[in-house]
Coordinates of C-alpha atoms in Angstrom, one line a residue:
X211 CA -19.4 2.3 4.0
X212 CA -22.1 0.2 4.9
X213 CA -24.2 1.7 2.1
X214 CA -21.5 0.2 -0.2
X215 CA -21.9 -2.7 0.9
X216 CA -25.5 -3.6 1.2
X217 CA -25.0 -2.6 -2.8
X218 CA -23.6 -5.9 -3.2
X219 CA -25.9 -7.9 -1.0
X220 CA -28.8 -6.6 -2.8
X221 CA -29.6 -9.6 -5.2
X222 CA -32.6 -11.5 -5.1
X223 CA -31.7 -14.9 -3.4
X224 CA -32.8 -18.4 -4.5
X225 CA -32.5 -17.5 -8.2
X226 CA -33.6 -20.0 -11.2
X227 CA -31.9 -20.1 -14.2
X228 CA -29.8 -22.4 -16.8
X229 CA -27.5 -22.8 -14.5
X230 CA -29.8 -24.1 -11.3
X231 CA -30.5 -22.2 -7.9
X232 CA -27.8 -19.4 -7.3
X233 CA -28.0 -19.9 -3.2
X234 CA -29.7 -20.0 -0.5
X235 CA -30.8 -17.3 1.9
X236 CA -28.3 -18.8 5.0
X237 CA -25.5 -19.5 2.6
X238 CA -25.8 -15.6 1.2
X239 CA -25.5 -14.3 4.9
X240 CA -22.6 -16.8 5.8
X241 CA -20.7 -15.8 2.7
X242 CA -21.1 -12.1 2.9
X243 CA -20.0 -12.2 6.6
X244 CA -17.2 -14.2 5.8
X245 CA -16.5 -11.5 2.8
X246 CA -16.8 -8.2 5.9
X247 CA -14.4 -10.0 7.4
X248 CA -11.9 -10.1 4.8
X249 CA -12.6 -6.3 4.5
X250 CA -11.7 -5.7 8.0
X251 CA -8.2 -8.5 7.5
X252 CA -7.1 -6.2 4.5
X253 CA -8.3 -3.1 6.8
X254 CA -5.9 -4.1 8.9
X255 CA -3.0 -5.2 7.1
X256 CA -3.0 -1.7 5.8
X257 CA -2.9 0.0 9.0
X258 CA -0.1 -2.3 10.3
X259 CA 2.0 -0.4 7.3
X260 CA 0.9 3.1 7.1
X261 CA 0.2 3.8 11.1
X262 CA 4.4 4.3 11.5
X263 CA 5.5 5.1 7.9
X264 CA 5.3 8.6 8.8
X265 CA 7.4 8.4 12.2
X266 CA 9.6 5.6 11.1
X267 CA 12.0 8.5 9.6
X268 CA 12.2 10.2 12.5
X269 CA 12.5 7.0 14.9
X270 CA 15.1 5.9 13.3
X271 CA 17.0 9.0 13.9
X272 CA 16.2 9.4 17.0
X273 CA 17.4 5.3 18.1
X274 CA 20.4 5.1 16.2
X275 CA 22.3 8.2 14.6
X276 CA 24.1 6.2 12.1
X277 CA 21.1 5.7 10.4
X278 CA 20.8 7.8 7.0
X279 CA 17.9 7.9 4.3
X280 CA 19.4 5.3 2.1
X281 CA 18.9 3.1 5.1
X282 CA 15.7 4.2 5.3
X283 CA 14.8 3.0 2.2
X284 CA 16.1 -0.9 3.5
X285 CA 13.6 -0.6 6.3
X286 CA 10.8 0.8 4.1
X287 CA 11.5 -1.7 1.7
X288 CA 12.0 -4.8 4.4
X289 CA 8.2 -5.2 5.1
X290 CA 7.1 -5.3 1.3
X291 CA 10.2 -8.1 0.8
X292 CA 8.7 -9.8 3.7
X293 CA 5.3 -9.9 2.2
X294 CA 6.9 -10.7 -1.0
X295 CA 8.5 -13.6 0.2
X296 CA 5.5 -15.0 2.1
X297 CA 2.2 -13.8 -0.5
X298 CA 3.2 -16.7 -2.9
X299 CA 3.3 -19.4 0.4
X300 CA 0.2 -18.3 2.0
X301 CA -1.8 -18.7 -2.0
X302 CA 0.0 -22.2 -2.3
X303 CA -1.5 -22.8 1.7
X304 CA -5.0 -21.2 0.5
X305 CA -5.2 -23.7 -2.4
X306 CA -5.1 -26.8 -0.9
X307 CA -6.1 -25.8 3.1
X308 CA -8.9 -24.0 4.6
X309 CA -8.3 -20.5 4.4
X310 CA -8.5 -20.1 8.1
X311 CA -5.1 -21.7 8.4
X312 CA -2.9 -19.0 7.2
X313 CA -4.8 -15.8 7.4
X314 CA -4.8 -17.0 11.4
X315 CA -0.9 -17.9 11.4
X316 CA 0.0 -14.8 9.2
X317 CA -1.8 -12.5 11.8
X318 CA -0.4 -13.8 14.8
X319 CA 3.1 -13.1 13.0
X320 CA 2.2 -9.5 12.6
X321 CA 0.9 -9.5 16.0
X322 CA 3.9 -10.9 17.1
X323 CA 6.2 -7.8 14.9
X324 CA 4.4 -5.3 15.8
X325 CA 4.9 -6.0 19.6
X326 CA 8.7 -6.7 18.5
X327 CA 8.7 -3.3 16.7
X328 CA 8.0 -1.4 20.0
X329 CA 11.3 -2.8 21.7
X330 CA 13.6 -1.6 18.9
X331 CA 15.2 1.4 20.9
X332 CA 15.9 -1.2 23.4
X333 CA 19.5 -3.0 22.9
X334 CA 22.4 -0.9 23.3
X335 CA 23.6 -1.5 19.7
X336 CA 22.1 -1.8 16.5
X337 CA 19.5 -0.8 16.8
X338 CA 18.4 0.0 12.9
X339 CA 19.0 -4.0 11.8
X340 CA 16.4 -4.8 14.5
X341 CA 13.6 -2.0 13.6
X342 CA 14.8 -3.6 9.8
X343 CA 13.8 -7.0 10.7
X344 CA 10.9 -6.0 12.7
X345 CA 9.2 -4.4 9.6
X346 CA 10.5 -6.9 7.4
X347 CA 8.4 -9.7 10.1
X348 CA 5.8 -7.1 10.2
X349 CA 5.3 -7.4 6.0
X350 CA 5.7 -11.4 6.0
X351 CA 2.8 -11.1 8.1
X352 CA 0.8 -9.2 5.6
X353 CA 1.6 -11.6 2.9
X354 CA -2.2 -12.6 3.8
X355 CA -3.6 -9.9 1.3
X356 CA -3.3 -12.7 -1.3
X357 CA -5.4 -15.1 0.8
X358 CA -8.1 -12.1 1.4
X359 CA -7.9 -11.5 -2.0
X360 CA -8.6 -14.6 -3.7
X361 CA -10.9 -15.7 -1.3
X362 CA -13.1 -12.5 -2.4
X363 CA -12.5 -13.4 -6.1
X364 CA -14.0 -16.5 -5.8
X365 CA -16.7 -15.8 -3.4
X366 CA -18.2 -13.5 -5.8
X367 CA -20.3 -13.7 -9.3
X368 CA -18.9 -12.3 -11.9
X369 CA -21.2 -9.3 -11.7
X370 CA -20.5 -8.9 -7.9
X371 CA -16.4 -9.0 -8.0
X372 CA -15.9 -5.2 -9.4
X373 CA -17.5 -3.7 -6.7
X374 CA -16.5 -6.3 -4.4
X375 CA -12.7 -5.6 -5.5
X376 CA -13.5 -2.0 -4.8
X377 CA -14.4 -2.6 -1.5
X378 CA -11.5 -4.5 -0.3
X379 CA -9.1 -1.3 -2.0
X380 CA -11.4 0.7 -0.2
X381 CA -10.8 -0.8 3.3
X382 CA -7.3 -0.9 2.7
X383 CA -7.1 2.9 1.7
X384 CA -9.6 3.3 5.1
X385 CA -6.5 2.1 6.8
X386 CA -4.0 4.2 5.0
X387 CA -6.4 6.9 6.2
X388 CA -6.5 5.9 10.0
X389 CA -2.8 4.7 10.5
X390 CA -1.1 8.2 9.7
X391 CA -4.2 9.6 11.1
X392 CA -3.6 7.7 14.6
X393 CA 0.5 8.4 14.2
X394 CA -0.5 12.3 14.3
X395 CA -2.7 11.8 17.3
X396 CA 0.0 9.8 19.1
X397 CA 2.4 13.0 18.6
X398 CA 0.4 13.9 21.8
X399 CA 1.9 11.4 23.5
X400 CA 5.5 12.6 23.0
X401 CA 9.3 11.1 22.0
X402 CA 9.5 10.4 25.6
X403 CA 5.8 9.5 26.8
X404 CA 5.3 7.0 29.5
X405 CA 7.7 3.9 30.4
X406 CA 6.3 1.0 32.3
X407 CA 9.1 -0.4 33.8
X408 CA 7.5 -4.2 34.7
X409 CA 7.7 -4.9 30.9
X410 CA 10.8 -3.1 30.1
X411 CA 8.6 -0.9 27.6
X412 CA 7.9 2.5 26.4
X413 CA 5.0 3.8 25.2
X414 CA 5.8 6.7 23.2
X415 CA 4.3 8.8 19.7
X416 CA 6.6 5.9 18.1
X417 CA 5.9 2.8 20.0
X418 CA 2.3 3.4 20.7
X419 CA 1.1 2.8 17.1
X420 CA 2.3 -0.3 16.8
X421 CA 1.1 -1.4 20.2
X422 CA -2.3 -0.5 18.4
X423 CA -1.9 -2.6 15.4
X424 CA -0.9 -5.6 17.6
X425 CA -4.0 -5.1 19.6
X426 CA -6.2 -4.9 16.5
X427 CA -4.7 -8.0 15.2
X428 CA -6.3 -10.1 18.1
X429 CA -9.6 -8.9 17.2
X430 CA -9.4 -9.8 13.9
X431 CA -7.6 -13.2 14.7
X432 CA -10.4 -13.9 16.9
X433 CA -13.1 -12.5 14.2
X434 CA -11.9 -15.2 12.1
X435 CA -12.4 -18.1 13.7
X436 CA -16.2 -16.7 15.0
X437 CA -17.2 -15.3 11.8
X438 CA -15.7 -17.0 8.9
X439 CA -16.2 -19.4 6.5
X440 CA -15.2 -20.9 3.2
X441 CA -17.5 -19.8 0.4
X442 CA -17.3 -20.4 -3.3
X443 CA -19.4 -19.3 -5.6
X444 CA -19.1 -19.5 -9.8
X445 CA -19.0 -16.5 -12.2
X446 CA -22.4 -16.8 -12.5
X447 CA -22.9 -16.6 -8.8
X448 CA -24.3 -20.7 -8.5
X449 CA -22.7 -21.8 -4.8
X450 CA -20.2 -24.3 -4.7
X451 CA -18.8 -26.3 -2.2
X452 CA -15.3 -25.9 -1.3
X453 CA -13.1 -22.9 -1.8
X454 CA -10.4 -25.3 -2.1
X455 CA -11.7 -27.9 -4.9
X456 CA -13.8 -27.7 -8.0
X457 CA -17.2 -29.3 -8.1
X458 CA -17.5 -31.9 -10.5
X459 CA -20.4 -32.4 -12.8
X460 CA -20.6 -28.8 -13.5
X461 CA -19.5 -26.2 -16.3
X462 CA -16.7 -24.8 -13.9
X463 CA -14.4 -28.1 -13.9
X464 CA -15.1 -27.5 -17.6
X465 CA -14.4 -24.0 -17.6
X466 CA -11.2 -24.7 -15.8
X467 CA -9.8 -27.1 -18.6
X468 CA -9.5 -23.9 -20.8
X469 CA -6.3 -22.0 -20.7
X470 CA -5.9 -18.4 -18.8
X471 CA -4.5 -16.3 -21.5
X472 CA -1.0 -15.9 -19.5
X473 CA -0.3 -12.6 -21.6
X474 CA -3.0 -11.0 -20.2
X475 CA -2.0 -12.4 -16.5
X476 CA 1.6 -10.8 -17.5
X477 CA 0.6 -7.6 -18.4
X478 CA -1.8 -7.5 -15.3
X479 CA 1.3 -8.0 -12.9
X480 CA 3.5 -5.8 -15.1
X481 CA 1.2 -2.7 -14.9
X482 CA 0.3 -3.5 -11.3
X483 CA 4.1 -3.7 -10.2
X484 CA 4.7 -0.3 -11.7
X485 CA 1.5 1.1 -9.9
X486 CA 3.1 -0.2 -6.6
X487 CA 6.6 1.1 -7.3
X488 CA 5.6 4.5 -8.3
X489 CA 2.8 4.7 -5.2
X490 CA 6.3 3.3 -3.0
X491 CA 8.3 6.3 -3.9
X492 CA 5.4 8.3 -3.0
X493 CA 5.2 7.3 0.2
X494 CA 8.9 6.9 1.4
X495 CA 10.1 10.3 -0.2
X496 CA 7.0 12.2 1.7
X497 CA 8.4 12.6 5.5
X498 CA 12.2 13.6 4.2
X499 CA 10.7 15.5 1.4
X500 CA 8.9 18.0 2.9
X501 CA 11.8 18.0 6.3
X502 CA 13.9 19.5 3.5
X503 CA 11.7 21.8 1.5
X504 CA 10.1 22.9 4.5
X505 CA 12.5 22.7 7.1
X506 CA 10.1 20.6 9.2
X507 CA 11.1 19.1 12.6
X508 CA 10.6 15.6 12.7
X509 CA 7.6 15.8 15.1
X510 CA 5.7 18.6 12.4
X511 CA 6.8 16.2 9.3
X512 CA 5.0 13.3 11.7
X513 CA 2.2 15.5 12.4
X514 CA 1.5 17.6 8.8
X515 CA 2.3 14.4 6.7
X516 CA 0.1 12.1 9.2
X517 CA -2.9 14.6 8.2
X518 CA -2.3 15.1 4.7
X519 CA -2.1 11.4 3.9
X520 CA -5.2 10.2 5.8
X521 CA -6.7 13.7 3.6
X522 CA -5.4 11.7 1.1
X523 CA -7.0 8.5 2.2
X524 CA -10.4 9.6 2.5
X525 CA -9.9 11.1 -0.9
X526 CA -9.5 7.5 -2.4
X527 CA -12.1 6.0 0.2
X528 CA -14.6 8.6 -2.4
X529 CA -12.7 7.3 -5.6
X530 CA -13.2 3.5 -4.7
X531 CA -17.4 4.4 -3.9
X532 CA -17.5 6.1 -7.3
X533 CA -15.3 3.4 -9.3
X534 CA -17.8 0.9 -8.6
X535 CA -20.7 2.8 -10.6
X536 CA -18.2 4.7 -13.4
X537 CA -16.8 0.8 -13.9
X538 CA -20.4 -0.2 -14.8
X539 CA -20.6 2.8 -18.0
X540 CA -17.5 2.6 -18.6
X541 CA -15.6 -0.8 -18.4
X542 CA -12.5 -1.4 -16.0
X543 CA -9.7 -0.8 -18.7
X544 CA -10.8 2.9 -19.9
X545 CA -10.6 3.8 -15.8
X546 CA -7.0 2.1 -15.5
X547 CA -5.9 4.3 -18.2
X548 CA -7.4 7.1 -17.0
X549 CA -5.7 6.8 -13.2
X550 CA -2.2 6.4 -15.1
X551 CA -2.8 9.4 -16.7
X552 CA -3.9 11.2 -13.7
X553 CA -0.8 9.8 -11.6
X554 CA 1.6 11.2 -14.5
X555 CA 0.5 14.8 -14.3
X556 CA 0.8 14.4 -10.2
X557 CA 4.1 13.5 -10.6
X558 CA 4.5 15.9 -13.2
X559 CA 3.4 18.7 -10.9
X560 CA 6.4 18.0 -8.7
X561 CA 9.4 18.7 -10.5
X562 CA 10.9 21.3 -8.8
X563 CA 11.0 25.1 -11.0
X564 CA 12.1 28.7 -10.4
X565 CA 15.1 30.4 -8.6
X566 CA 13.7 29.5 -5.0
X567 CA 16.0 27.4 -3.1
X568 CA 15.8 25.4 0.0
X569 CA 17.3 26.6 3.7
X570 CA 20.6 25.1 4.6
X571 CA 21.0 22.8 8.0
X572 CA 24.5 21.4 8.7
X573 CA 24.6 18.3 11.5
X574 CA 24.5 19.2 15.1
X575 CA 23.8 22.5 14.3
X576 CA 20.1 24.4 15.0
X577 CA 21.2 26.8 12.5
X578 CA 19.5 26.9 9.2
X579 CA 20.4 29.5 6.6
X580 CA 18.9 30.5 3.2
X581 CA 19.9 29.4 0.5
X582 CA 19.4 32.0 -2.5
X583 CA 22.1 30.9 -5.0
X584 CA 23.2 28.2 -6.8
X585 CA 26.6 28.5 -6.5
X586 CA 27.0 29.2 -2.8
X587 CA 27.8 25.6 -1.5
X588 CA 31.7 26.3 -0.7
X589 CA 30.5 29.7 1.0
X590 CA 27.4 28.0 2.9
X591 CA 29.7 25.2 4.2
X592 CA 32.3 27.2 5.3
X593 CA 29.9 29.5 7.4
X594 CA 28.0 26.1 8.6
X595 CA 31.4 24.7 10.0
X596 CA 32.0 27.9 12.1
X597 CA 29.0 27.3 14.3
X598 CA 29.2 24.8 17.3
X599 CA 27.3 22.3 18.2
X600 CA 24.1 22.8 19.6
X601 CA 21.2 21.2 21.2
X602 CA 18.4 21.9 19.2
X603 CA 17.2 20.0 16.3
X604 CA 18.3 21.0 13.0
X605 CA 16.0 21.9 10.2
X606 CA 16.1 22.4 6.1
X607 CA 18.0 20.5 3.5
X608 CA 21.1 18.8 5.0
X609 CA 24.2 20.7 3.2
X610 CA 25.8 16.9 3.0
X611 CA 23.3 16.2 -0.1
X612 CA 24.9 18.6 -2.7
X613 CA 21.9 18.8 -4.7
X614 CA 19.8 21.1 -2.3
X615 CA 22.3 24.1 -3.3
X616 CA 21.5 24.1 -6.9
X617 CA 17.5 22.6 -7.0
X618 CA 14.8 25.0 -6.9
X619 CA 12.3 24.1 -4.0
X620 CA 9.1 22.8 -4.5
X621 CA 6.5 25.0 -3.5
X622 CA 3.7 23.5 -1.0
X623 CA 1.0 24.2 -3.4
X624 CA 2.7 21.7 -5.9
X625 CA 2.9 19.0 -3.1
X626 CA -0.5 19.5 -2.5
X627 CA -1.7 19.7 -5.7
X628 CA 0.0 16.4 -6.3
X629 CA -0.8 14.6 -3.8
X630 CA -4.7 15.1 -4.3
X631 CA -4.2 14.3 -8.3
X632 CA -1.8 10.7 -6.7
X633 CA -4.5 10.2 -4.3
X634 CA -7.0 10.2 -7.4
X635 CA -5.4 8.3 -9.5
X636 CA -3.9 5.5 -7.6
X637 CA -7.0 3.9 -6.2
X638 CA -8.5 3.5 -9.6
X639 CA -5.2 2.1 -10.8
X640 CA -5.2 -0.4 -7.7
X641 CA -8.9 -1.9 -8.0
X642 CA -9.1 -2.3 -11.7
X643 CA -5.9 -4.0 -11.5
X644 CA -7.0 -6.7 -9.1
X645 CA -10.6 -6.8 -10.9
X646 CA -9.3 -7.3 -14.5
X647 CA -6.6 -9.6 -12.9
X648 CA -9.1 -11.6 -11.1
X649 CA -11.8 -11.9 -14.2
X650 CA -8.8 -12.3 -16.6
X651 CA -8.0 -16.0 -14.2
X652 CA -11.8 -17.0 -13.8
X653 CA -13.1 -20.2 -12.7
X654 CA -9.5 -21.3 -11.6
X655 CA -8.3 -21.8 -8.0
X656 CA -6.9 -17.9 -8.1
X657 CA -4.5 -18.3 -4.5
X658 CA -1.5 -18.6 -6.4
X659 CA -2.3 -15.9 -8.7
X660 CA -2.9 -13.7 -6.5
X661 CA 0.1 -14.5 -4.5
X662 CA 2.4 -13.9 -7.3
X663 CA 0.5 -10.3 -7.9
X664 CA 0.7 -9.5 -4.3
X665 CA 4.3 -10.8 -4.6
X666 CA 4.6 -8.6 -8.2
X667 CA 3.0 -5.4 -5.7
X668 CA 5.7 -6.4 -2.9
X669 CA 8.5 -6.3 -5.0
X670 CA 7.6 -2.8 -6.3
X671 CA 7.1 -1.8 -2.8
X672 CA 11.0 -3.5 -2.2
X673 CA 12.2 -1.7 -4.9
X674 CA 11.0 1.5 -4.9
X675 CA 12.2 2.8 -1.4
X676 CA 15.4 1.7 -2.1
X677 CA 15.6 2.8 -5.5
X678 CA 13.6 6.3 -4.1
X679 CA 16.0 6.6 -0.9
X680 CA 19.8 6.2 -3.2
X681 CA 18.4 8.7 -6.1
X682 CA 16.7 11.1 -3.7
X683 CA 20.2 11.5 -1.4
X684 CA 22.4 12.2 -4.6
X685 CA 20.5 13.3 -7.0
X686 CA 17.5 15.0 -5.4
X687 CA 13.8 15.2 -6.5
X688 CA 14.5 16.7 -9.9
X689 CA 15.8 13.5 -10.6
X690 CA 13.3 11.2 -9.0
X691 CA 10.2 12.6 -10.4
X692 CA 11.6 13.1 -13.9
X693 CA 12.5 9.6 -14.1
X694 CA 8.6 8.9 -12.5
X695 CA 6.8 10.5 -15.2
X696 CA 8.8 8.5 -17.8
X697 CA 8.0 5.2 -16.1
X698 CA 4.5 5.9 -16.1
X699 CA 4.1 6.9 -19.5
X700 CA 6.2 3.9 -20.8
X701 CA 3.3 2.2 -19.0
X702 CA 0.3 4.0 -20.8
X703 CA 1.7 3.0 -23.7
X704 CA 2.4 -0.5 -23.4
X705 CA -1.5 -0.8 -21.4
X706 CA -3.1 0.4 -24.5
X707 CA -0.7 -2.1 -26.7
X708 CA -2.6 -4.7 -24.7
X709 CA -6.0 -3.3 -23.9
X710 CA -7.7 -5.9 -26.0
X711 CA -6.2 -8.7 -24.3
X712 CA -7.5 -7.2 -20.4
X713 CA -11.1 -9.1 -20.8
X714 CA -12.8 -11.5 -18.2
X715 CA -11.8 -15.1 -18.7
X716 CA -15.5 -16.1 -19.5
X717 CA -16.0 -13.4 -22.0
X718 CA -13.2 -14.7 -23.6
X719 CA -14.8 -18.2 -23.8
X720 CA -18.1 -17.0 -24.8
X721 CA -19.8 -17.8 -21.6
X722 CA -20.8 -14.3 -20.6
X723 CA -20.9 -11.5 -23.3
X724 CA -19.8 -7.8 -22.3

């Protein structure tokens, strides 16, 4: 990774040109410190998600029985509304305060969550509200991304910001890697692992992740105020003052009396909000997925879906290195099309086909039985009720969702097959959104853009759990996926309606030509 980024620190400093000297050598090494450090805050916000999606399922099962998926969907959902409610704040904070203010305050809540998270399991009732409001805490916290994010769109030129923007992805998919990779080592530990009884708490494969994220949240709170500073530099990379104000006397305060061609900034949030949604259901339909096809135990689903996504991961972590030179041949818009095109075969891939069907669990029973018909539901219920009650986990597809008797399964190879064409597709989708987004806004103060795109992001991430967990649970996948690829070709469609429109704000202007 380092490689990557010494890409971008490779220009020759104390440039001459029209525009005056580009920087100096101090204010280059201040500024790209400052920029390693926002890789490390979106690094972490990341992690703070994915190191207990995978066991969250299987958590909530195991503190509060009432819980079913379409719950699990709220608490899925509950940390993107949190960061949805709290991106737009923390741009408004960015534009008129040092940035230090709310990345710091926005951390120390997710701190603060994450510690709350690990005491869930704690009161005697209700115990899914308060792992609901924990993650929902746990995303307001996150609502920072905006604040990393425009503070890298305008401490980079113009020429810097696509590979710059692919770094930051590229961090965050690092930390999409390492959280379900951590979650599977943390199966080590247990359900019941080790309880330390002066602090009421106990560290188990559940609680311990979250432990970690709180832990890693105090480095990077205390990274911040060593490391960081404000930097702002033009689209032509000339060094300006203040993040938070525009310099006068230069062509940015005129650049910034031009208007941001608000269809453009639309359509960005549009397209980025479906990228989110689709990526969402991805994500939240994984762990209960494969429990059903597969009639995985909640400890294998933790483990096999904790490896696959960080394989997943470190797929994307490749995508993001090679984004940043395809971009430059290319052009960001060509590679957004192609990712959606890519993500609507993956999707397509998983539509369930043949005459295979899924085994049959009933509740409180560790019997599973096959299911080889599609007409056998009355038969395969009465048989379930005839067995006791036993100790033992049950396995397969849950006869109380009528759809697994009459779906085909989907075969392992398809998942896989899927998830590596997903894992392809969505990290090119994700960085030339925020690149074209950021270039399409230009000289202006971008915090509240990017809050209302992180806020655009959140809401997908709201939505599509829910929307994911009530189709998956009466309906099944047939359902879900079918209705995916039509959502994402509705989307390649209205992309290309408005490809002309996706340019950088000072190509539109005439200030920089393509």
């Amino acid at each position: 990774m380092a490689s990557v980024i010494d890409e971008d620190e490779g220009s020759p400093l104390l440039r001459s040109s029209d525009h005056g000297v580009v920087e100096t050598q101090q204010e280059h090494k201040s500024r790209w410190w400052s920029i390693r450090v926002m890789y490390l805050t979106m690094f972490l916000s990341s992690v703070g998600f994915s190191i207990v999606v995978t066991s969250i399922w299987p958590y909530l099962q195991k503190i509060d029985p009432s819980a079913d998926t379409s719950f699990l969907g709220w608490v899925i959902a509950s940390y993107s509304l949190g960061q949805m409610v709290a991106s737009p704040l923390f741009g408004v904070w960015s534009n008129h305060r040092p940035r230090r203010e709310p990345l710091v305050v926005s951390i120390s809540i997710l701190v603060a969550a994450s510690c709350f998270y690990a005491y869930v399991h704690v009161p005697a009732s209700h115990n899914k509200y308060y792992m609901l409001l924990s993650r929902a805490l746990v995303g307001f916290g996150s609502g920072n991304v905006a604040v990393v994010r425009s503070y890298v769109a305008g401490a980079t030129s113009l020429s810097e910001r696509t590979s710059a923007m692919a770094n930051i992805s590229a961090f965050q998919a690092l930390g999409f890697i390492l959280g379900p990779a951590f979650q599977a080592a943390f199966t080590l530990i247990g359900e019941e692992g080790v309880t330390v009884k002066a602090l009421d708490l106990q560290v188990n494969m559940y609680t311990a992740p979250s432990l970690m994220g709180a832990f890693l949240g105090i480095v990077n709170i205390i990274l911040i105020f060593s490391v960081f500073r404000d930097h702002r530099v033009d689209d032509h990379g000339r060094h300006l003052g203040s993040i938070n104000y525009e310099s006068e006397g230069t062509d940015t305060a005129n650049d910034c009396e031009q208007p941001v061609d608000q269809i453009a900034v639309i359509s960005s949030n549009i397209l980025f909000f479906v990228i989110l949604f689709i990526f969402a259901i991805f994500e939240t339909i994984s762990t209960p997925l494969t429990m059903d096809m597969y009639a995985w135990t909640r400890t294998q689903a933790v483990f096999y879906n904790g490896i696959i996504l960080a394989a997943v991961g470190a797929e994307s972590v490749i995508v993001f290195i090679m984004v940043k030179t395809l971009s430059k041949k290319t052009g960001e818009r060509i590679l957004l099309l192609g990712g959606l095109v890519a993500i609507w075969i993956g999707f397509f891939i998983l539509l369930p086909w043949g005459n295979q069907y899924p085994s049959i669990q009933w509740q409180g029973s560790n019997i599973n039985i096959q299911n080889t018909t599609k007409n056998n539901s009355t038969v395969l219920v009465s048989n379930l009720l005839a067995f006791g009650n036993h100790t033992v986990e049950p396995t397969g597809c849950p006869a109380t969702q009528s759809w697994c008797f009459y779906t085909p399964i989907i075969h392992f190879a398809q998942y896989i097959t899927s998830d590596i064409l997903i894992g392809l597709g969505y990290p090119v989708c994700n960085v030339m959104c925020y690149t074209l987004y950021s270039k399409v806004i230009g000289p202006k103060p971008q915090g509240v853009y990017m809050g209302w795109l992180t806020a655009a992001g959140s809401a997908a991430r709201t939505l599509g759990p829910v929307f994911v967990s009530e189709i998956y649970t009466h309906l099944g996948p047939r359902w879900i996926f079918g209705i995916i690829c039509g959502i994402v070709a509705c989307s390649i469609l209205y992309l290309a309606a408005v490809y002309k429109r996706l340019i950088a704000f000072s190509v539109r202007y005439g200030k920089i030509h393509e």
